């Protein structure tokens, strides 16, 4: 009997003595550290060719890391009531930024996605994603019954998404729109939307994505190149072929840190969109599986934080945490899938790892929000437990 009581006591959830989710924090630190090392390794040939300084890109990455840590600390200190109260204004601010970038934005490779801020450019779509997810979380709290009971409540957030999607597609940036769409659909499903609405939305979204691919020749070329990259290995399929060659040379344990061949001017965007291919070449199958396990743990902790917040009655915080978890999971899947030839090539960074200042800053803010949600949930649980004990 004592043994059964001990087992039952062990399996019973207890309030944690830790104020922050330590596994989540460790995952973020490991991924940021990995990103620093791999961006250094992958960017040196490109930086030497473009800037005559092999450390130019990693110096800029270090600058963004320093800003990211400051923003992370600030976000951990900001009460979630501020986000909850401000989410409609943040939504409008994000919309304004998306309009401004179309007017004064800097164009790179045919895309107008960056607002110049001194010597750097800020990619406003990254901030817009976070603001939109905050709004959707707030909407689901205010209109949850309406979302569950009639089509009007379901349609309102989709209409807001459509406005954001249109502005982002004008840049153009289909990858960000797809990430926002998947996260929105996931949140509506978790909020209890009817299944027929859920499937109708998925079919509509898939149909629109296919249409957007067909009407733009460069998107169609990416899909064709993705399906048969070896038919044109020096043209449409060049980037994917080089990425697959990087993976093939990695083997089980890789060529060793710094020994990638494909990063030597063969693989475009080796330090950015295709950094996972360089990781595969240098660290091998064991390395990439280990990193994917870290990502899996990060997403699991984010979803667990959301679930615990909902159980504690913190609905806004719970839905916001769910949105961040789905966002991290899907963006990781798209980045890894594109570099491995499983999905068409999309310009999405690998969270916390790829070079990309705007993405890194917004991702660290999102991680800070997760830790803040966890902190407030634990404090509320602790207070409720203490209050119950006194009574």
PDB file of N, CA, C and O in Angstrom, residues 207-268:
ATOM      1  N   UNK A 207      -6.567  26.251 -51.462  1.00  0.00           N
ATOM      2  CA  UNK A 207      -6.914  26.680 -52.810  1.00  0.00           C
ATOM      3  C   UNK A 207      -6.304  28.029 -53.168  1.00  0.00           C
ATOM      4  O   UNK A 207      -5.793  28.219 -54.280  1.00  0.00           O
ATOM      5  N   UNK A 208      -6.338  28.976 -52.216  1.00  0.00           N
ATOM      6  CA  UNK A 208      -5.762  30.300 -52.466  1.00  0.00           C
ATOM      7  C   UNK A 208      -4.250  30.237 -52.616  1.00  0.00           C
ATOM      8  O   UNK A 208      -3.665  30.939 -53.448  1.00  0.00           O
ATOM      9  N   UNK A 209      -3.597  29.403 -51.805  1.00  0.00           N
ATOM     10  CA  UNK A 209      -2.137  29.252 -51.918  1.00  0.00           C
ATOM     11  C   UNK A 209      -1.765  28.687 -53.284  1.00  0.00           C
ATOM     12  O   UNK A 209      -0.829  29.160 -53.946  1.00  0.00           O
ATOM     13  N   UNK A 210      -2.511  27.681 -53.723  1.00  0.00           N
ATOM     14  CA  UNK A 210      -2.260  27.107 -55.055  1.00  0.00           C
ATOM     15  C   UNK A 210      -2.452  28.157 -56.137  1.00  0.00           C
ATOM     16  O   UNK A 210      -1.647  28.269 -57.083  1.00  0.00           O
ATOM     17  N   UNK A 211      -3.501  28.975 -55.997  1.00  0.00           N
ATOM     18  CA  UNK A 211      -3.763  30.032 -56.974  1.00  0.00           C
ATOM     19  C   UNK A 211      -2.631  31.054 -56.997  1.00  0.00           C
ATOM     20  O   UNK A 211      -2.165  31.477 -58.070  1.00  0.00           O
ATOM     21  N   UNK A 212      -2.156  31.437 -55.799  1.00  0.00           N
ATOM     22  CA  UNK A 212      -1.058  32.409 -55.716  1.00  0.00           C
ATOM     23  C   UNK A 212       0.225  31.853 -56.336  1.00  0.00           C
ATOM     24  O   UNK A 212       1.026  32.599 -56.896  1.00  0.00           O
ATOM     25  N   UNK A 213       0.416  30.547 -56.222  1.00  0.00           N
ATOM     26  CA  UNK A 213       1.600  29.923 -56.827  1.00  0.00           C
ATOM     27  C   UNK A 213       1.481  29.919 -58.351  1.00  0.00           C
ATOM     28  O   UNK A 213       2.441  30.225 -59.068  1.00  0.00           O
ATOM     29  N   UNK A 214       0.291  29.622 -58.839  1.00  0.00           N
ATOM     30  CA  UNK A 214       0.093  29.518 -60.283  1.00  0.00           C
ATOM     31  C   UNK A 214       0.242  30.862 -60.982  1.00  0.00           C
ATOM     32  O   UNK A 214       0.837  30.963 -62.061  1.00  0.00           O
ATOM     33  N   UNK A 215      -0.290  31.928 -60.353  1.00  0.00           N
ATOM     34  CA  UNK A 215      -0.304  33.240 -61.027  1.00  0.00           C
ATOM     35  C   UNK A 215       1.056  33.937 -61.015  1.00  0.00           C
ATOM     36  O   UNK A 215       1.270  34.884 -61.769  1.00  0.00           O
ATOM     37  N   UNK A 216       1.983  33.488 -60.157  1.00  0.00           N
ATOM     38  CA  UNK A 216       3.318  34.104 -60.105  1.00  0.00           C
ATOM     39  C   UNK A 216       4.350  33.138 -60.687  1.00  0.00           C
ATOM     40  O   UNK A 216       4.586  32.073 -60.117  1.00  0.00           O
ATOM     41  N   UNK A 217       4.977  33.480 -61.805  1.00  0.00           N
ATOM     42  CA  UNK A 217       5.935  32.571 -62.454  1.00  0.00           C
ATOM     43  C   UNK A 217       7.086  32.132 -61.547  1.00  0.00           C
ATOM     44  O   UNK A 217       7.499  30.966 -61.590  1.00  0.00           O
ATOM     45  N   UNK A 218       7.603  33.061 -60.706  1.00  0.00           N
ATOM     46  CA  UNK A 218       8.760  32.681 -59.875  1.00  0.00           C
ATOM     47  C   UNK A 218       8.360  31.666 -58.810  1.00  0.00           C
ATOM     48  O   UNK A 218       9.154  30.785 -58.435  1.00  0.00           O
ATOM     49  N   UNK A 219       7.104  31.757 -58.305  1.00  0.00           N
ATOM     50  CA  UNK A 219       6.636  30.769 -57.335  1.00  0.00           C
ATOM     51  C   UNK A 219       6.436  29.416 -58.019  1.00  0.00           C
ATOM     52  O   UNK A 219       6.773  28.370 -57.460  1.00  0.00           O
ATOM     53  N   UNK A 220       5.877  29.451 -59.216  1.00  0.00           N
ATOM     54  CA  UNK A 220       5.679  28.214 -59.971  1.00  0.00           C
ATOM     55  C   UNK A 220       7.021  27.559 -60.277  1.00  0.00           C
ATOM     56  O   UNK A 220       7.156  26.325 -60.205  1.00  0.00           O
ATOM     57  N   UNK A 221       8.013  28.373 -60.582  1.00  0.00           N
ATOM     58  CA  UNK A 221       9.353  27.837 -60.874  1.00  0.00           C
ATOM     59  C   UNK A 221       9.937  27.150 -59.645  1.00  0.00           C
ATOM     60  O   UNK A 221      10.612  26.115 -59.750  1.00  0.00           O
ATOM     61  N   UNK A 222       9.662  27.711 -58.461  1.00  0.00           N
ATOM     62  CA  UNK A 222      10.148  27.088 -57.227  1.00  0.00           C
ATOM     63  C   UNK A 222       9.518  25.725 -57.009  1.00  0.00           C
ATOM     64  O   UNK A 222      10.188  24.768 -56.617  1.00  0.00           O
ATOM     65  N   UNK A 223       8.207  25.632 -57.282  1.00  0.00           N
ATOM     66  CA  UNK A 223       7.517  24.359 -57.085  1.00  0.00           C
ATOM     67  C   UNK A 223       8.017  23.327 -58.081  1.00  0.00           C
ATOM     68  O   UNK A 223       8.281  22.169 -57.724  1.00  0.00           O
ATOM     69  N   UNK A 224       8.163  23.733 -59.336  1.00  0.00           N
ATOM     70  CA  UNK A 224       8.668  22.819 -60.360  1.00  0.00           C
ATOM     71  C   UNK A 224      10.093  22.367 -60.016  1.00  0.00           C
ATOM     72  O   UNK A 224      10.435  21.185 -60.129  1.00  0.00           O
ATOM     73  N   UNK A 225      10.907  23.333 -59.572  1.00  0.00           N
ATOM     74  CA  UNK A 225      12.280  22.994 -59.184  1.00  0.00           C
ATOM     75  C   UNK A 225      12.326  22.081 -57.976  1.00  0.00           C
ATOM     76  O   UNK A 225      13.203  21.216 -57.869  1.00  0.00           O
ATOM     77  N   UNK A 226      11.370  22.237 -57.079  1.00  0.00           N
ATOM     78  CA  UNK A 226      11.301  21.399 -55.879  1.00  0.00           C
ATOM     79  C   UNK A 226      10.915  19.959 -56.233  1.00  0.00           C
ATOM     80  O   UNK A 226      11.441  19.002 -55.670  1.00  0.00           O
ATOM     81  N   UNK A 227      10.000  19.811 -57.192  1.00  0.00           N
ATOM     82  CA  UNK A 227       9.539  18.471 -57.562  1.00  0.00           C
ATOM     83  C   UNK A 227      10.603  17.683 -58.318  1.00  0.00           C
ATOM     84  O   UNK A 227      10.776  16.479 -58.088  1.00  0.00           O
ATOM     85  N   UNK A 228      11.335  18.349 -59.213  1.00  0.00           N
ATOM     86  CA  UNK A 228      12.368  17.672 -60.009  1.00  0.00           C
ATOM     87  C   UNK A 228      13.638  18.531 -60.054  1.00  0.00           C
ATOM     88  O   UNK A 228      14.004  19.067 -61.112  1.00  0.00           O
ATOM     89  N   UNK A 229      14.325  18.676 -58.928  1.00  0.00           N
ATOM     90  CA  UNK A 229      15.487  19.568 -58.901  1.00  0.00           C
ATOM     91  C   UNK A 229      16.626  19.116 -59.807  1.00  0.00           C
ATOM     92  O   UNK A 229      17.368  19.933 -60.345  1.00  0.00           O
ATOM     93  N   UNK A 230      16.760  17.803 -60.011  1.00  0.00           N
ATOM     94  CA  UNK A 230      17.881  17.292 -60.808  1.00  0.00           C
ATOM     95  C   UNK A 230      17.661  17.466 -62.311  1.00  0.00           C
ATOM     96  O   UNK A 230      18.588  17.281 -63.095  1.00  0.00           O
ATOM     97  N   UNK A 231      16.436  17.850 -62.718  1.00  0.00           N
ATOM     98  CA  UNK A 231      16.204  18.127 -64.139  1.00  0.00           C
ATOM     99  C   UNK A 231      16.900  19.406 -64.584  1.00  0.00           C
ATOM    100  O   UNK A 231      17.211  19.571 -65.765  1.00  0.00           O
ATOM    101  N   UNK A 232      17.122  20.320 -63.645  1.00  0.00           N
ATOM    102  CA  UNK A 232      17.807  21.579 -63.955  1.00  0.00           C
ATOM    103  C   UNK A 232      18.710  21.945 -62.780  1.00  0.00           C
ATOM    104  O   UNK A 232      18.475  22.921 -62.060  1.00  0.00           O
ATOM    105  N   UNK A 233      19.782  21.164 -62.552  1.00  0.00           N
ATOM    106  CA  UNK A 233      20.609  21.342 -61.350  1.00  0.00           C
ATOM    107  C   UNK A 233      21.396  22.643 -61.310  1.00  0.00           C
ATOM    108  O   UNK A 233      21.885  23.025 -60.240  1.00  0.00           O
ATOM    109  N   UNK A 234      21.535  23.334 -62.441  1.00  0.00           N
ATOM    110  CA  UNK A 234      22.258  24.605 -62.462  1.00  0.00           C
ATOM    111  C   UNK A 234      21.327  25.794 -62.709  1.00  0.00           C
ATOM    112  O   UNK A 234      21.787  26.911 -62.926  1.00  0.00           O
ATOM    113  N   UNK A 235      20.010  25.520 -62.670  1.00  0.00           N
ATOM    114  CA  UNK A 235      19.024  26.584 -62.874  1.00  0.00           C
ATOM    115  C   UNK A 235      18.029  26.601 -61.742  1.00  0.00           C
ATOM    116  O   UNK A 235      18.358  26.940 -60.604  1.00  0.00           O
ATOM    117  N   UNK A 236      16.774  26.198 -62.033  1.00  0.00           N
ATOM    118  CA  UNK A 236      15.701  26.253 -61.050  1.00  0.00           C
ATOM    119  C   UNK A 236      15.968  25.370 -59.831  1.00  0.00           C
ATOM    120  O   UNK A 236      15.553  25.697 -58.720  1.00  0.00           O
ATOM    121  N   UNK A 237      16.645  24.248 -60.045  1.00  0.00           N
ATOM    122  CA  UNK A 237      16.878  23.328 -58.934  1.00  0.00           C
ATOM    123  C   UNK A 237      18.211  23.506 -58.237  1.00  0.00           C
ATOM    124  O   UNK A 237      18.573  22.693 -57.383  1.00  0.00           O
ATOM    125  N   UNK A 238      18.956  24.567 -58.592  1.00  0.00           N
ATOM    126  CA  UNK A 238      20.330  24.712 -58.098  1.00  0.00           C
ATOM    127  C   UNK A 238      20.417  24.720 -56.571  1.00  0.00           C
ATOM    128  O   UNK A 238      21.193  23.972 -55.970  1.00  0.00           O
ATOM    129  N   UNK A 239      19.603  25.588 -55.928  1.00  0.00           N
ATOM    130  CA  UNK A 239      19.695  25.751 -54.478  1.00  0.00           C
ATOM    131  C   UNK A 239      19.375  24.454 -53.747  1.00  0.00           C
ATOM    132  O   UNK A 239      20.093  24.050 -52.820  1.00  0.00           O
ATOM    133  N   UNK A 240      18.312  23.767 -54.172  1.00  0.00           N
ATOM    134  CA  UNK A 240      17.926  22.524 -53.519  1.00  0.00           C
ATOM    135  C   UNK A 240      18.946  21.424 -53.774  1.00  0.00           C
ATOM    136  O   UNK A 240      19.260  20.638 -52.864  1.00  0.00           O
ATOM    137  N   UNK A 241      19.489  21.344 -54.978  1.00  0.00           N
ATOM    138  CA  UNK A 241      20.514  20.336 -55.282  1.00  0.00           C
ATOM    139  C   UNK A 241      21.730  20.525 -54.379  1.00  0.00           C
ATOM    140  O   UNK A 241      22.254  19.552 -53.819  1.00  0.00           O
ATOM    141  N   UNK A 242      22.189  21.756 -54.223  1.00  0.00           N
ATOM    142  CA  UNK A 242      23.335  22.022 -53.361  1.00  0.00           C
ATOM    143  C   UNK A 242      23.032  21.685 -51.902  1.00  0.00           C
ATOM    144  O   UNK A 242      23.881  21.178 -51.177  1.00  0.00           O
ATOM    145  N   UNK A 243      21.792  21.954 -51.494  1.00  0.00           N
ATOM    146  CA  UNK A 243      21.389  21.631 -50.123  1.00  0.00           C
ATOM    147  C   UNK A 243      21.382  20.119 -49.899  1.00  0.00           C
ATOM    148  O   UNK A 243      21.881  19.629 -48.875  1.00  0.00           O
ATOM    149  N   UNK A 244      20.843  19.376 -50.851  1.00  0.00           N
ATOM    150  CA  UNK A 244      20.812  17.910 -50.734  1.00  0.00           C
ATOM    151  C   UNK A 244      22.220  17.323 -50.752  1.00  0.00           C
ATOM    152  O   UNK A 244      22.495  16.335 -50.049  1.00  0.00           O
ATOM    153  N   UNK A 245      23.099  17.941 -51.503  1.00  0.00           N
ATOM    154  CA  UNK A 245      24.490  17.485 -51.517  1.00  0.00           C
ATOM    155  C   UNK A 245      25.139  17.700 -50.154  1.00  0.00           C
ATOM    156  O   UNK A 245      25.942  16.868 -49.683  1.00  0.00           O
ATOM    157  N   UNK A 246      24.779  18.798 -49.492  1.00  0.00           N
ATOM    158  CA  UNK A 246      25.315  19.058 -48.150  1.00  0.00           C
ATOM    159  C   UNK A 246      24.876  17.973 -47.176  1.00  0.00           C
ATOM    160  O   UNK A 246      25.685  17.428 -46.408  1.00  0.00           O
ATOM    161  N   UNK A 247      23.573  17.640 -47.228  1.00  0.00           N
ATOM    162  CA  UNK A 247      23.081  16.573 -46.350  1.00  0.00           C
ATOM    163  C   UNK A 247      23.771  15.249 -46.652  1.00  0.00           C
ATOM    164  O   UNK A 247      24.141  14.501 -45.731  1.00  0.00           O
ATOM    165  N   UNK A 248      23.944  14.938 -47.930  1.00  0.00           N
ATOM    166  CA  UNK A 248      24.519  13.641 -48.307  1.00  0.00           C
ATOM    167  C   UNK A 248      25.958  13.498 -47.845  1.00  0.00           C
ATOM    168  O   UNK A 248      26.416  12.393 -47.556  1.00  0.00           O
ATOM    169  N   UNK A 249      26.678  14.611 -47.763  1.00  0.00           N
ATOM    170  CA  UNK A 249      28.080  14.556 -47.337  1.00  0.00           C
ATOM    171  C   UNK A 249      28.232  14.504 -45.815  1.00  0.00           C
ATOM    172  O   UNK A 249      29.310  14.224 -45.307  1.00  0.00           O
ATOM    173  N   UNK A 250      27.126  14.759 -45.100  1.00  0.00           N
ATOM    174  CA  UNK A 250      27.209  14.779 -43.643  1.00  0.00           C
ATOM    175  C   UNK A 250      27.355  13.404 -43.014  1.00  0.00           C
ATOM    176  O   UNK A 250      28.032  13.243 -42.000  1.00  0.00           O
ATOM    177  N   UNK A 251      26.688  12.392 -43.607  1.00  0.00           N
ATOM    178  CA  UNK A 251      26.762  11.048 -43.032  1.00  0.00           C
ATOM    179  C   UNK A 251      26.165  11.007 -41.631  1.00  0.00           C
ATOM    180  O   UNK A 251      25.284  11.789 -41.276  1.00  0.00           O
ATOM    181  N   UNK A 252      26.673  10.091 -40.837  1.00  0.00           N
ATOM    182  CA  UNK A 252      26.164   9.933 -39.478  1.00  0.00           C
ATOM    183  C   UNK A 252      26.661  11.019 -38.536  1.00  0.00           C
ATOM    184  O   UNK A 252      25.895  11.550 -37.728  1.00  0.00           O
ATOM    185  N   UNK A 253      27.941  11.337 -38.607  1.00  0.00           N
ATOM    186  CA  UNK A 253      28.529  12.242 -37.614  1.00  0.00           C
ATOM    187  C   UNK A 253      29.063  13.535 -38.225  1.00  0.00           C
ATOM    188  O   UNK A 253      29.643  14.363 -37.523  1.00  0.00           O
ATOM    189  N   UNK A 254      28.894  13.731 -39.525  1.00  0.00           N
ATOM    190  CA  UNK A 254      29.269  14.988 -40.152  1.00  0.00           C
ATOM    191  C   UNK A 254      30.736  15.091 -40.501  1.00  0.00           C
ATOM    192  O   UNK A 254      31.571  14.263 -40.104  1.00  0.00           O
ATOM    193  N   UNK A 255      31.066  16.150 -41.230  1.00  0.00           N
ATOM    194  CA  UNK A 255      32.436  16.403 -41.649  1.00  0.00           C
ATOM    195  C   UNK A 255      33.251  17.133 -40.580  1.00  0.00           C
ATOM    196  O   UNK A 255      34.453  17.318 -40.729  1.00  0.00           O
ATOM    197  N   UNK A 256      32.577  17.560 -39.533  1.00  0.00           N
ATOM    198  CA  UNK A 256      33.267  18.302 -38.477  1.00  0.00           C
ATOM    199  C   UNK A 256      32.940  19.786 -38.558  1.00  0.00           C
ATOM    200  O   UNK A 256      32.732  20.328 -39.646  1.00  0.00           O
ATOM    201  N   UNK A 257      32.909  20.433 -37.416  1.00  0.00           N
ATOM    202  CA  UNK A 257      32.542  21.845 -37.353  1.00  0.00           C
ATOM    203  C   UNK A 257      33.514  22.692 -38.174  1.00  0.00           C
ATOM    204  O   UNK A 257      34.729  22.606 -38.003  1.00  0.00           O
ATOM    205  N   UNK A 258      32.976  23.485 -39.077  1.00  0.00           N
ATOM    206  CA  UNK A 258      33.787  24.353 -39.927  1.00  0.00           C
ATOM    207  C   UNK A 258      34.238  23.718 -41.212  1.00  0.00           C
ATOM    208  O   UNK A 258      34.845  24.390 -42.054  1.00  0.00           O
ATOM    209  N   UNK A 259      33.943  22.431 -41.420  1.00  0.00           N
ATOM    210  CA  UNK A 259      34.464  21.714 -42.590  1.00  0.00           C
ATOM    211  C   UNK A 259      33.452  21.553 -43.720  1.00  0.00           C
ATOM    212  O   UNK A 259      33.640  20.721 -44.608  1.00  0.00           O
ATOM    213  N   UNK A 260      32.388  22.314 -43.707  1.00  0.00           N
ATOM    214  CA  UNK A 260      31.415  22.239 -44.801  1.00  0.00           C
ATOM    215  C   UNK A 260      32.042  22.710 -46.108  1.00  0.00           C
ATOM    216  O   UNK A 260      32.754  23.717 -46.151  1.00  0.00           O
ATOM    217  N   UNK A 261      31.761  21.979 -47.172  1.00  0.00           N
ATOM    218  CA  UNK A 261      32.217  22.365 -48.504  1.00  0.00           C
ATOM    219  C   UNK A 261      31.168  23.230 -49.194  1.00  0.00           C
ATOM    220  O   UNK A 261      31.490  24.188 -49.886  1.00  0.00           O
ATOM    221  N   UNK A 262      29.895  22.910 -48.999  1.00  0.00           N
ATOM    222  CA  UNK A 262      28.817  23.605 -49.704  1.00  0.00           C
ATOM    223  C   UNK A 262      28.714  25.085 -49.326  1.00  0.00           C
ATOM    224  O   UNK A 262      28.218  25.884 -50.114  1.00  0.00           O
ATOM    225  N   UNK A 263      29.166  25.443 -48.144  1.00  0.00           N
ATOM    226  CA  UNK A 263      29.095  26.855 -47.748  1.00  0.00           C
ATOM    227  C   UNK A 263      30.129  27.707 -48.500  1.00  0.00           C
ATOM    228  O   UNK A 263      30.058  28.938 -48.454  1.00  0.00           O
ATOM    229  N   UNK A 264      31.074  27.067 -49.192  1.00  0.00           N
ATOM    230  CA  UNK A 264      32.134  27.787 -49.898  1.00  0.00           C
ATOM    231  C   UNK A 264      31.633  28.274 -51.259  1.00  0.00           C
ATOM    232  O   UNK A 264      32.105  27.833 -52.307  1.00  0.00           O
ATOM    233  N   UNK A 265      30.623  29.136 -51.235  1.00  0.00           N
ATOM    234  CA  UNK A 265      30.055  29.779 -52.417  1.00  0.00           C
ATOM    235  C   UNK A 265      29.198  28.848 -53.280  1.00  0.00           C
ATOM    236  O   UNK A 265      28.762  29.236 -54.370  1.00  0.00           O
ATOM    237  N   UNK A 266      28.948  27.618 -52.828  1.00  0.00           N
ATOM    238  CA  UNK A 266      28.106  26.706 -53.608  1.00  0.00           C
ATOM    239  C   UNK A 266      26.630  26.842 -53.217  1.00  0.00           C
ATOM    240  O   UNK A 266      25.759  26.883 -54.076  1.00  0.00           O
ATOM    241  N   UNK A 267      26.364  26.868 -51.916  1.00  0.00           N
ATOM    242  CA  UNK A 267      24.995  26.908 -51.411  1.00  0.00           C
ATOM    243  C   UNK A 267      24.589  28.343 -51.094  1.00  0.00           C
ATOM    244  O   UNK A 267      25.108  28.935 -50.146  1.00  0.00           O
ATOM    245  N   UNK A 268      23.652  28.926 -51.853  1.00  0.00           N
ATOM    246  CA  UNK A 268      23.185  30.286 -51.543  1.00  0.00           C
ATOM    247  C   UNK A 268      22.452  30.320 -50.196  1.00  0.00           C
ATOM    248  O   UNK A 268      21.796  29.344 -49.814  1.00  0.00           O
TER     249      UNK A 268
END
